[in-house]
mmCIF file of C-alpha atoms in Angstrom:
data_model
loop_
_atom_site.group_PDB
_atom_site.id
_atom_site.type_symbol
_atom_site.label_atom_id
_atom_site.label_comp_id
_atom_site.label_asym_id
_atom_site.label_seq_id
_atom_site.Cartn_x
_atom_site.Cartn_y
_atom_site.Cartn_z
ATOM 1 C CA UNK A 30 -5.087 45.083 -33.330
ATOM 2 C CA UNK A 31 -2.177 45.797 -31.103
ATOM 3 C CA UNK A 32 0.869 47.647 -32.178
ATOM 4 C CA UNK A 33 2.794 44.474 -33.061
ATOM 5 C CA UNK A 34 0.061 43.451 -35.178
ATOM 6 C CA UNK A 35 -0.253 39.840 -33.749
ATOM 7 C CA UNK A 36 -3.109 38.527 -31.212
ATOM 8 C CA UNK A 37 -3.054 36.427 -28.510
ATOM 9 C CA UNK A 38 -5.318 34.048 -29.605
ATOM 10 C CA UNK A 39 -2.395 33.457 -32.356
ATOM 11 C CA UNK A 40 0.247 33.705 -29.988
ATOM 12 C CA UNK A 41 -1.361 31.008 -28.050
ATOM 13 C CA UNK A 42 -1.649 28.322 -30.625
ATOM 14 C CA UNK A 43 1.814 29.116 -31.459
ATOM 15 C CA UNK A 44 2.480 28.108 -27.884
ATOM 16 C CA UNK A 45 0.213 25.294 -28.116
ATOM 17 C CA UNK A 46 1.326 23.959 -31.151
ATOM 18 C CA UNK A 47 5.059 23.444 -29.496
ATOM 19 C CA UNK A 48 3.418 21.132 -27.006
ATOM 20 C CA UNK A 49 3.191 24.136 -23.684
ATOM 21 C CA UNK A 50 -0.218 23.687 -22.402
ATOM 22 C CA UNK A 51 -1.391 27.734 -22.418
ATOM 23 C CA UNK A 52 -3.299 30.156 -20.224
ATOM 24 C CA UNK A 53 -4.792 33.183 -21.600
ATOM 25 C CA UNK A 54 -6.512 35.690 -19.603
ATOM 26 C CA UNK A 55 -8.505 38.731 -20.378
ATOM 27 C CA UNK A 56 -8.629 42.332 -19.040
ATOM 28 C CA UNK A 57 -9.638 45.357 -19.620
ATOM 29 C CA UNK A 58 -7.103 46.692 -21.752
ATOM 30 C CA UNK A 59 -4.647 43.548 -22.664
ATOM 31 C CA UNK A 60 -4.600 39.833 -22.757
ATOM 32 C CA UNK A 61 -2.098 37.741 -20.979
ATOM 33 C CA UNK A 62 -1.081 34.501 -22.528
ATOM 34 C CA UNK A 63 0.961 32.584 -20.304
ATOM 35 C CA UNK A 64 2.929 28.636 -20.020
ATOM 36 C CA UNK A 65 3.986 26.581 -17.905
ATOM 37 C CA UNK A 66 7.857 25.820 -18.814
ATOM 38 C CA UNK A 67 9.043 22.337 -17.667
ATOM 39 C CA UNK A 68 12.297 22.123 -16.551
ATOM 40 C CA UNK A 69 13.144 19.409 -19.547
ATOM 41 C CA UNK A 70 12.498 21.950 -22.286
ATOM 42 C CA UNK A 71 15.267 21.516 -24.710
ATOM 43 C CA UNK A 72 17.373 24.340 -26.209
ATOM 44 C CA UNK A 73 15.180 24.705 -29.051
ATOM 45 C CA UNK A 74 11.906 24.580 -27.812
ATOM 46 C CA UNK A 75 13.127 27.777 -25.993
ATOM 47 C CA UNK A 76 14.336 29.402 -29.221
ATOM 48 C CA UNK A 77 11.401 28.983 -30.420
ATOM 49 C CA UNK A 78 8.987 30.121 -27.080
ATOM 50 C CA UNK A 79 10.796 33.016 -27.055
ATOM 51 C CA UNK A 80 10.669 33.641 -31.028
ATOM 52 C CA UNK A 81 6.511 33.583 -30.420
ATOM 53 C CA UNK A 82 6.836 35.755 -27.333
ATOM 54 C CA UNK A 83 8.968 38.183 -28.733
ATOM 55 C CA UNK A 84 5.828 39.126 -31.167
ATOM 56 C CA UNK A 85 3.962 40.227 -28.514
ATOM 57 C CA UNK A 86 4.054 43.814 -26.814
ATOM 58 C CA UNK A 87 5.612 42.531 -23.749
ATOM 59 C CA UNK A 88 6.807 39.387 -22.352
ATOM 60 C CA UNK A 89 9.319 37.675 -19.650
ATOM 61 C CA UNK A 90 10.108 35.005 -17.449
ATOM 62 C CA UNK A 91 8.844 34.414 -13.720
ATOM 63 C CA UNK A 92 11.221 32.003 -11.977
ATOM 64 C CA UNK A 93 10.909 30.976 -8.514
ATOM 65 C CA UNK A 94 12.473 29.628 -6.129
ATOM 66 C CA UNK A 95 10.976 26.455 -6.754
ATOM 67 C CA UNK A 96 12.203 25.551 -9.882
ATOM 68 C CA UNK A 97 9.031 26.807 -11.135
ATOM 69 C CA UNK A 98 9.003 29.033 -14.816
ATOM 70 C CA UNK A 99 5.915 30.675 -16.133
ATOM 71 C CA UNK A 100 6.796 32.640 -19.702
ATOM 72 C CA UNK A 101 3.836 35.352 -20.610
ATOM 73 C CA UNK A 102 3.228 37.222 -23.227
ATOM 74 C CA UNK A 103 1.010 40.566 -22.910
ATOM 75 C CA UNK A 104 -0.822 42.066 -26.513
ATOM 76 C CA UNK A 105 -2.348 44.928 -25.606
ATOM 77 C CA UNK A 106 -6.195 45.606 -26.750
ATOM 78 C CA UNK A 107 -7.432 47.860 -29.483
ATOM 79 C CA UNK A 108 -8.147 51.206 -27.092
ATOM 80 C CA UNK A 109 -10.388 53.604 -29.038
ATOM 81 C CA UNK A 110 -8.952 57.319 -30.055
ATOM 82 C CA UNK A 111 -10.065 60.440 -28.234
ATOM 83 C CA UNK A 112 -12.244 61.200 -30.715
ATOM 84 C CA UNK A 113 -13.784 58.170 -30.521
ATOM 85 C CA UNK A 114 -14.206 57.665 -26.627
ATOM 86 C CA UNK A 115 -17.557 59.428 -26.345
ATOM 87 C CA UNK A 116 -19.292 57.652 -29.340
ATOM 88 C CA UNK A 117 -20.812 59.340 -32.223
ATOM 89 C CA UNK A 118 -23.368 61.472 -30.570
ATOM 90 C CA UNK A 119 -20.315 63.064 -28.640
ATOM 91 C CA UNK A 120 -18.752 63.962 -31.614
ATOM 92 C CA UNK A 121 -18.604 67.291 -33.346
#
């Protein structure tokens, strides 16, 4: 679990569930969940966004020049201890 204790899977259906169609992407070590925000997004549909968001380990805003807005939201991955890293026949 990451350090703020929520997923992205969760922080994604929060997204969803205020009507912001949602991308989530894997890596290695973090998910990215991002949405598209239309410009007609009301004050607080925002609030809210950025209430979800704010869970997360990192987030912010891409604006272009365009007029278009992505929010994302990154929750790091659980990444194993140094103990841990070589497996159990590695360990002493």
């Amino acid at each position: 679990m990451p350090a703020s204790g929520v997923s992205a899977a969760a922080l994604a259906a929060r997204l969803s569930a205020l009507g912001l169609p949602v991308r989530m992407e894997e890596h290695d070590l973090h998910t990215t969940v991002e949405v598209e925000v239309p410009e007609s997004l009301d004050a607080e549909l925002w609030r809210e966004a950025l209430e979800v968001v704010a869970d997360a380990d990192r987030f912010g805003l891409l604006a272009t020049s365009l007029n278009d807005r992505t929010l994302w939201a990154v929750v790091r991955k659980v990444v194993p201890t140094t103990g841990d890293v070589g497996g159990p026949s590695h360990q002493r």
